[in-house]
Short mmCIF file of C-alpha atoms and ligand atoms in Angstrom, two decimals:
data_model
loop_
_atom_site.label_atom_id
_atom_site.label_comp_id
_atom_site.label_asym_id
_atom_site.label_seq_id
_atom_site.Cartn_x
_atom_site.Cartn_y
_atom_site.Cartn_z
CA UNK A 586 109.65 41.40 83.25
CA UNK A 587 111.96 44.44 82.59
CA UNK A 588 113.94 46.00 85.53
CA UNK A 589 113.05 42.63 87.84
CA UNK A 590 109.86 44.29 88.43
CA UNK A 591 107.44 40.90 89.03
CA UNK A 592 109.80 40.08 91.85
CA UNK A 593 109.67 43.62 93.42
CA UNK A 594 106.05 43.47 93.29
CA UNK A 595 106.07 39.93 95.27
CA UNK A 596 108.64 41.14 97.69
CA UNK A 597 106.54 43.91 98.24
CA UNK A 598 102.71 42.36 98.28
CA UNK A 599 103.85 38.81 98.97
CA UNK A 600 101.81 37.85 95.91
CA UNK A 601 102.19 37.93 92.29
CA UNK A 602 101.12 40.76 89.97
CA UNK A 603 97.93 39.76 88.26
CA UNK A 604 98.32 42.45 85.20
CA UNK A 605 100.93 44.73 83.96
CA UNK A 606 100.77 47.65 81.75
CA UNK A 607 103.57 50.35 80.19
CA UNK A 608 102.91 53.67 78.63
CA UNK A 609 105.80 55.56 77.13
CA UNK A 610 106.72 59.59 77.83
CA UNK A 611 106.56 61.63 74.67
CA UNK A 612 109.01 64.05 72.86
CA UNK A 613 107.74 67.10 70.59
CA UNK A 614 109.32 67.63 67.62
CA UNK A 615 108.19 70.86 66.88
CA UNK A 616 104.57 72.81 67.54
CA UNK A 617 105.17 74.16 71.00
CA UNK A 618 102.34 75.67 73.36
CA UNK A 619 99.99 74.91 70.39
CA UNK A 620 97.99 72.27 71.67
CA UNK A 621 95.42 74.25 74.00
CA UNK A 622 95.36 76.88 70.80
CA UNK A 623 93.84 74.67 68.75
CA UNK A 624 96.55 73.97 66.23
CA UNK A 625 99.02 71.52 64.69
CA UNK A 626 101.72 69.49 66.99
CA UNK A 627 104.17 66.60 65.88
CA UNK A 628 104.75 64.72 68.97
CA UNK A 629 106.32 61.07 69.24
CA UNK A 630 106.32 58.30 71.54
CA UNK A 631 109.61 57.41 73.03
CA UNK A 632 110.82 54.07 74.57
CA UNK A 633 110.95 54.88 78.16
CA UNK A 634 108.08 55.55 80.24
CA UNK A 635 106.13 54.35 83.15
CA UNK A 636 105.53 50.63 84.15
CA UNK A 637 102.45 49.65 86.03
CA UNK A 638 102.09 46.23 87.98
CA UNK A 639 98.77 45.68 90.04
CA UNK A 640 96.49 42.96 91.76
CA UNK A 641 93.35 43.40 93.27
CA UNK A 642 92.95 43.23 97.13
CA UNK A 643 89.83 42.38 99.12
CA UNK A 644 90.75 45.18 101.42
CA UNK A 645 88.63 48.23 99.91
CA UNK A 646 92.28 49.83 100.32
CA UNK A 647 94.46 51.61 97.54
CA UNK A 648 97.97 51.05 97.94
CA UNK A 649 100.37 53.07 96.06
CA UNK A 650 104.09 52.33 95.72
CA UNK A 651 106.44 53.77 93.14
CA UNK A 652 110.06 52.66 92.95
CA UNK A 653 110.82 56.32 92.13
CA UNK A 654 109.24 57.67 95.31
CA UNK A 655 109.40 57.18 98.90
CA UNK A 656 105.83 58.12 99.91
CA UNK A 657 103.63 55.08 99.45
CA UNK A 658 100.39 55.86 101.03
CA UNK A 659 97.40 53.74 101.59
CA UNK A 660 93.90 55.47 100.83
CA UNK A 661 90.64 53.41 101.38
CA UNK A 662 87.95 53.00 98.79
CA UNK A 663 85.41 55.98 98.86
CA UNK A 664 82.91 57.46 96.80
CA UNK A 665 84.79 60.43 95.85
CA UNK A 666 88.53 61.58 95.98
CA UNK A 667 90.20 64.93 96.16
CA UNK A 668 93.98 65.80 95.98
CA UNK A 669 95.99 64.94 98.46
CA UNK A 670 98.95 67.41 99.04
CA UNK A 671 101.71 67.11 96.20
CA UNK A 672 102.11 63.51 96.62
CA UNK A 673 102.97 61.47 93.30
CA UNK A 674 100.09 59.56 93.89
CA UNK A 675 97.70 61.90 93.15
CA UNK A 676 97.86 60.99 89.36
CA UNK A 677 96.23 57.69 89.75
CA UNK A 678 94.16 58.92 92.34
CA UNK A 679 92.90 61.41 90.07
CA UNK A 680 91.95 58.65 87.16
CA UNK A 681 90.43 56.43 90.05
CA UNK A 682 88.21 59.24 90.91
CA UNK A 683 87.45 59.77 87.16
CA UNK A 684 86.19 56.50 86.75
CA UNK A 685 84.34 56.29 90.14
CA UNK A 686 82.50 59.54 89.08
CA UNK A 687 81.58 57.86 85.73
CA UNK A 688 80.04 55.20 87.85
CA UNK A 689 82.67 52.32 87.43
CA UNK A 690 83.27 50.57 91.24
CA UNK A 691 86.93 50.39 91.49
CA UNK A 692 87.58 48.24 94.46
CA UNK A 693 90.51 47.92 96.30
CA UNK A 694 94.14 47.44 94.39
CA UNK A 695 97.76 47.05 95.48
CA UNK A 696 100.13 49.37 92.87
CA UNK A 697 103.65 49.15 91.76
CA UNK A 698 104.54 52.00 89.69
CA UNK A 699 108.39 52.28 87.99
CA UNK A 700 109.29 55.18 85.67
CA UNK A 701 112.59 54.65 83.75
CA UNK A 702 111.62 58.09 82.40
CA UNK A 703 113.12 61.25 83.67
CA UNK A 704 110.40 62.82 86.31
CA UNK A 705 109.35 66.77 85.63
CA UNK A 706 111.65 66.96 82.75
CA UNK A 707 109.37 67.92 80.11
CA UNK A 708 109.00 64.44 78.58
CA UNK A 709 105.25 63.86 79.85
CA UNK A 710 106.28 61.53 82.96
CA UNK A 711 102.90 63.13 83.94
CA UNK A 712 100.51 61.73 80.85
CA UNK A 713 102.41 58.63 80.95
CA UNK A 714 101.51 57.66 84.67
CA UNK A 715 97.77 58.96 83.78
CA UNK A 716 97.45 56.94 80.82
CA UNK A 717 98.86 53.85 81.97
CA UNK A 718 96.58 54.00 85.06
CA UNK A 719 93.59 54.67 82.68
CA UNK A 720 94.68 51.95 80.14
CA UNK A 721 95.02 49.42 83.12
CA UNK A 722 91.40 50.36 84.70
CA UNK A 723 89.94 49.96 81.68
CA UNK A 724 90.87 46.71 80.91
CA UNK A 725 90.55 45.07 84.55
CA UNK A 726 87.14 46.69 85.08
CA UNK A 727 85.61 46.48 81.42
CA UNK A 728 85.07 49.95 81.73
CA UNK A 729 84.60 49.72 77.70
CA UNK A 730 86.35 53.67 77.13
CA UNK A 731 87.66 53.93 73.21
CA UNK A 732 91.57 54.75 73.44
CA UNK A 733 90.35 58.33 72.50
CA UNK A 734 87.91 58.55 75.87
CA UNK A 735 91.02 57.47 77.97
CA UNK A 736 93.07 59.89 76.36
CA UNK A 737 90.36 62.61 77.31
CA UNK A 738 90.05 61.18 80.88
CA UNK A 739 93.61 61.66 81.58
CA UNK A 740 93.53 65.13 80.37
CA UNK A 741 90.87 65.74 82.37
CA UNK A 742 92.67 64.20 85.53
CA UNK A 743 95.52 66.77 84.66
CA UNK A 744 93.08 70.04 83.95
CA UNK A 745 90.58 69.26 86.67
CA UNK A 746 92.40 67.10 89.64
CA UNK A 747 95.71 68.60 89.21
CA UNK A 748 95.08 71.82 88.12
CA UNK A 749 97.28 72.42 85.39
CA UNK A 750 95.13 73.67 81.97
CA UNK A 751 97.53 71.85 79.58
CA UNK A 752 96.36 70.44 76.18
CA UNK A 753 95.85 67.20 74.72
CA UNK A 754 99.10 66.61 73.08
CA UNK A 755 100.90 64.45 76.05
CA UNK A 756 98.13 62.02 76.68
CA UNK A 757 97.45 61.53 73.14
CA UNK A 758 100.87 61.04 72.00
CA UNK A 759 101.90 58.68 74.78
CA UNK A 760 98.34 56.82 74.04
CA UNK A 761 98.60 56.66 70.00
CA UNK A 762 102.30 56.61 69.48
CA UNK A 763 104.02 54.24 67.14
CA UNK A 764 107.30 52.73 66.65
CA UNK A 765 109.56 54.90 64.66
CA UNK A 766 106.60 57.17 63.39
CA UNK A 767 105.61 60.85 64.50
CA UNK A 768 101.98 62.24 65.08
CA UNK A 769 100.70 64.86 63.31
CA UNK A 770 97.68 65.84 65.29
CA UNK A 771 95.55 68.44 64.86
CA UNK A 772 94.68 69.39 68.60
CA UNK A 773 91.07 71.11 67.32
CA UNK A 774 89.67 68.25 65.31
CA UNK A 775 92.00 65.54 66.79
CA UNK A 776 92.16 64.31 63.05
CA UNK A 777 95.61 63.14 62.86
CA UNK A 778 98.31 61.27 60.50
CA UNK A 779 100.98 58.87 61.70
CA UNK A 780 103.93 59.64 59.51
CA UNK A 781 107.35 58.14 59.42
CA UNK A 782 109.89 59.75 61.21
CA UNK A 783 112.49 60.09 58.34
CA UNK A 784 115.67 60.97 60.19
CA UNK A 785 118.14 59.59 57.40
CA UNK A 786 121.51 59.50 59.17
CA UNK A 787 120.46 61.36 61.89
CA UNK A 788 119.34 60.21 65.32
CA UNK A 789 117.28 61.81 67.69
CA UNK A 790 118.90 63.15 70.94
CA UNK A 791 117.27 63.94 74.22
CA UNK A 792 119.38 66.54 76.18
CA UNK A 793 117.95 67.13 80.02
CA UNK A 794 118.99 70.12 81.41
CA UNK A 795 118.60 68.51 84.93
CA UNK A 796 116.84 71.87 85.59
CA UNK A 797 113.61 70.42 86.86
CA UNK A 798 110.53 72.25 87.72
CA UNK A 799 106.77 71.54 88.42
CA UNK A 800 104.29 72.96 85.81
CA UNK A 801 101.70 73.66 88.55
CA UNK A 802 103.87 76.35 90.22
CA UNK A 803 105.41 77.47 86.65
CA UNK A 804 104.14 80.07 84.52
CA UNK A 805 102.20 77.58 82.32
CA UNK A 806 98.76 78.52 83.22
CA UNK A 807 99.85 82.41 82.77
CA UNK A 808 100.81 81.48 79.52
CA UNK A 809 97.13 79.80 78.85
CA UNK A 810 95.32 82.99 79.95
CA UNK A 811 97.64 85.07 77.99
CA UNK A 812 96.52 83.01 74.87
CA UNK A 813 92.70 83.56 75.92
CA UNK A 814 93.10 87.33 76.32
CA UNK A 815 95.02 87.42 72.83
CA UNK A 816 91.77 85.23 71.45
CA UNK A 817 89.45 87.75 72.90
CA UNK A 818 90.97 90.86 71.84
CA UNK A 819 91.40 89.26 67.93
CA UNK A 820 87.56 88.70 67.96
CA UNK A 821 86.86 92.25 68.55
CA UNK A 822 86.96 92.14 64.34
CA UNK A 823 87.54 88.34 63.94
CA UNK A 824 85.27 85.32 64.81
CA UNK A 825 87.73 82.69 65.55
CA UNK A 826 87.75 79.61 68.16
CA UNK A 827 91.48 79.28 68.42
CA UNK A 828 94.51 81.49 67.75
CA UNK A 829 95.57 78.37 65.19
CA UNK A 830 92.76 79.24 62.98
CA UNK A 831 94.71 82.19 61.62
CA UNK A 832 97.93 82.20 59.93
CA UNK A 833 100.82 84.76 60.13
CA UNK A 834 99.50 86.90 56.92
CA UNK A 835 96.26 87.57 58.57
CA UNK A 836 97.76 87.60 62.16
CA UNK A 837 99.73 90.94 61.05
CA UNK A 838 96.94 92.47 59.94
CA UNK A 839 94.81 92.02 62.68
CA UNK A 840 97.56 92.20 65.59
CA UNK A 841 97.09 95.71 66.58
CA UNK A 842 93.64 94.85 68.00
CA UNK A 843 95.97 93.47 70.98
CA UNK A 844 96.71 96.22 72.93
CA UNK A 845 99.18 94.40 75.53
CA UNK A 846 102.48 94.07 74.10
CA UNK A 847 103.49 90.81 75.93
CA UNK A 848 100.01 88.89 75.14
CA UNK A 849 100.75 90.25 71.33
CA UNK A 850 104.14 88.38 71.52
CA UNK A 851 102.66 85.16 72.96
CA UNK A 852 99.88 84.94 70.07
CA UNK A 853 102.56 85.85 67.54
CA UNK A 854 104.41 82.78 68.64
CA UNK A 855 101.51 80.63 68.51
CA UNK A 856 100.22 81.74 64.99
CA UNK A 857 103.72 81.25 63.50
CA UNK A 858 104.68 78.11 65.11
CA UNK A 859 101.38 76.61 64.11
CA UNK A 860 102.42 77.49 60.57
CA UNK A 861 105.90 76.19 60.79
CA UNK A 862 104.25 72.81 61.90
CA UNK A 863 102.87 72.74 58.62
CA UNK A 864 106.20 73.50 56.72
CA UNK A 865 108.01 71.02 59.20
CA UNK A 866 105.76 68.19 58.10
CA UNK A 867 106.10 68.84 54.62
CA UNK A 868 109.83 69.10 54.99
CA UNK A 869 109.72 65.52 56.81
CA UNK A 870 107.70 64.12 53.95
CA UNK A 871 110.27 65.43 51.46
CA UNK A 872 113.44 63.89 53.56
CA UNK A 873 114.41 67.63 53.88
CA UNK A 874 116.40 67.55 57.32
CA UNK A 875 118.05 70.65 56.61
CA UNK A 876 114.66 72.66 56.33
CA UNK A 877 113.29 70.90 59.20
CA UNK A 878 116.16 71.51 61.48
CA UNK A 879 116.06 75.43 60.55
CA UNK A 880 112.09 75.28 61.46
CA UNK A 881 113.36 73.66 64.76
CA UNK A 882 115.79 76.56 65.63
CA UNK A 883 113.19 78.67 64.54
CA UNK A 884 110.93 77.36 67.04
CA UNK A 885 113.56 77.36 69.59
CA UNK A 886 114.24 81.22 69.07
CA UNK A 887 110.59 82.01 69.24
CA UNK A 888 109.41 80.26 72.59
CA UNK A 889 113.04 82.50 74.15
CA UNK A 890 112.06 85.80 72.85
CA UNK A 891 107.97 85.59 72.57
CA UNK A 892 106.77 83.11 74.51
CA UNK A 893 109.50 83.33 77.22
CA UNK A 894 109.45 79.92 78.15
CA UNK A 895 112.92 79.25 77.48
CA UNK A 896 115.60 79.43 80.06
CA UNK A 897 119.43 80.00 80.11
CA UNK A 898 119.77 75.88 80.62
CA UNK A 899 117.99 75.22 77.44
CA UNK A 900 119.50 77.85 75.50
CA UNK A 901 122.76 76.46 76.46
CA UNK A 902 122.03 73.37 74.40
CA UNK A 903 120.72 75.12 71.78
CA UNK A 904 123.56 77.54 71.49
CA UNK A 905 126.00 74.79 71.35
CA UNK A 906 123.79 72.56 69.00
CA UNK A 907 124.14 75.65 66.22
CA UNK A 908 127.80 75.57 66.49
CA UNK A 909 128.10 71.86 65.69
CA UNK A 910 127.75 71.20 61.65
CA UNK A 911 126.62 67.72 62.45
CA UNK A 912 123.53 69.19 64.20
CA UNK A 913 120.32 69.56 61.84
CA UNK A 914 118.48 71.29 64.40
CA UNK A 915 117.79 71.58 67.82
CA UNK A 916 114.80 72.97 70.47
CA UNK A 917 113.75 72.97 73.60
CA UNK A 918 110.61 70.23 73.96
CA UNK A 919 107.58 70.32 75.87
CA UNK A 920 106.59 73.07 77.74
CA UNK A 921 109.99 74.66 79.11
CA UNK A 922 110.76 76.30 82.29
CA UNK A 923 113.70 73.62 82.27
CA UNK A 924 113.31 70.13 81.21
CA UNK A 925 114.74 68.78 78.27
CA UNK A 926 115.89 69.67 74.66
CA UNK A 927 116.19 67.80 71.71
CA UNK A 928 118.62 67.75 68.56
CA UNK A 929 119.00 66.07 65.44
CA UNK A 930 122.40 64.75 65.27
CA UNK A 931 124.50 62.69 62.65
CA UNK A 932 124.67 59.25 64.09
CA UNK A 933 128.49 58.94 63.78
CA UNK A 934 128.74 61.96 65.80
CA UNK A 935 126.67 61.57 68.44
CA UNK A 936 129.26 60.72 70.76
CA UNK A 937 131.48 63.63 70.20
CA UNK A 938 128.35 65.71 70.40
CA UNK A 939 127.48 64.65 73.55
CA UNK A 940 131.07 64.93 74.88
CA UNK A 941 131.45 68.64 73.76
CA UNK A 942 128.03 69.50 74.81
CA UNK A 943 128.22 68.15 78.06
CA UNK A 944 131.58 70.59 78.41
CA UNK A 945 130.11 73.50 77.28
CA UNK A 946 126.95 73.27 79.29
CA UNK A 947 129.01 72.34 82.52
CA UNK A 948 131.11 75.32 81.68
CA UNK A 949 128.39 77.72 81.35
CA UNK A 950 125.79 76.37 84.01
CA UNK A 951 128.04 74.86 86.46
CA UNK A 952 126.62 71.19 86.43
CA UNK A 953 126.09 68.62 83.71
CA UNK A 954 123.04 67.99 81.57
CA UNK A 955 122.30 64.50 80.84
CA UNK A 956 122.22 63.05 77.01
CA UNK A 957 120.58 60.15 75.65
CA UNK A 958 119.77 58.93 72.43
CA UNK A 959 116.12 58.44 72.04
CA UNK A 960 114.27 55.53 70.16
CA UNK A 961 110.82 56.48 69.05
CA UNK A 962 108.63 53.64 70.67
CA UNK A 963 104.95 52.57 70.66
CA UNK A 964 101.85 53.80 73.06
CA UNK A 965 100.42 52.60 75.84
CA UNK A 966 99.70 48.84 76.06
CA UNK A 967 99.19 45.82 78.60
CA UNK A 968 102.31 43.96 78.95
C1 GLA B 2050 102.91 70.62 78.29
C2 GLA B 2050 101.62 70.22 78.26
C3 GLA B 2050 100.92 69.97 76.72
C4 GLA B 2050 101.65 71.20 75.83
C5 GLA B 2050 103.17 71.45 76.17
C6 GLA B 2050 103.72 72.58 75.42
O1 GLA B 2050 103.68 69.45 78.03
O2 GLA B 2050 101.21 69.15 78.83
O3 GLA B 2050 99.78 70.15 76.63
O4 GLA B 2050 100.84 72.60 76.03
O5 GLA B 2050 103.36 71.62 77.60
O6 GLA B 2050 103.48 72.40 73.82
#
């Protein structure tokens, strides 16, 4: 097993792990802050994520251990569980709570988690740990949930146990991702297409600004509420379920109904970003990376100016990218407020890109970003 994890499990628990699972993280190519507005997103799973090794114990106790964190609590088996402070183990605990509430008996378990994914960096480390736990419990205790049901369970843990009103994109992407493919997901109907990620002679670079953030403490939930209030205002004359039910032309006709200027800007981002995803899917299918890249830049500008979830760190990455002729496009990815950006870079220029970007960013921000070449991997599975 990668990273010597089997041995590490054995060292910690003095026995072998009976089961092992993996769930990746994700990047979102385009379609940001769209999922909870019922529109189209285009994520793909990456090759790094969260490993989980586990074995039942007969002691009615959950032992939570992670190689990424020092806290390793022991929690006894109960009828119901509540969030315990800010610890990392709340993610698996929330999944146990969900299974338990649904009538599945989850007895004591020894867990060992390890993430080779940057944590809290906008690559869905949270969805990855939720989904890996849900996959594991489903398989070990034959709970019989479908993959989509597991995705919904993981999302519900994030919404109801962790308190973040996120949409379904991350959990869906880390469960349904396929190697070298992107997912075009309609977040209202949950219909999806798996499409080839035709990047030609470009590679996908991930740039971690190394400015981490906790979404629960960020303005994420505020943005969700702003979208709800925009929807309510538009529905004075329209009759739509989600902001993404209308396109830019209809929005322009009715936007006067949204009195609050800030809320109007939020809605404008959502509607136009959703339109951009449709164009981006067409561009990708037509191998038109130049057009795809332009849409990425437009997405970033809109997230910076209208949705206001970027920041000087993410902007610095995109500013540099725009000056490099070997970059087709770049944008922040995920929720924003720090975290990661992505860029489509000519393969044989990746090293120069990386070196120049690190110099530019360090000069501007005062510390270095981390730059990776990302591979598109497959969704959650047992190992
Ligand atoms: C976070 C959330 C997702 C999505 C993105 C923004 O990753 O978990 O549901 O809203 O932000 O697109």
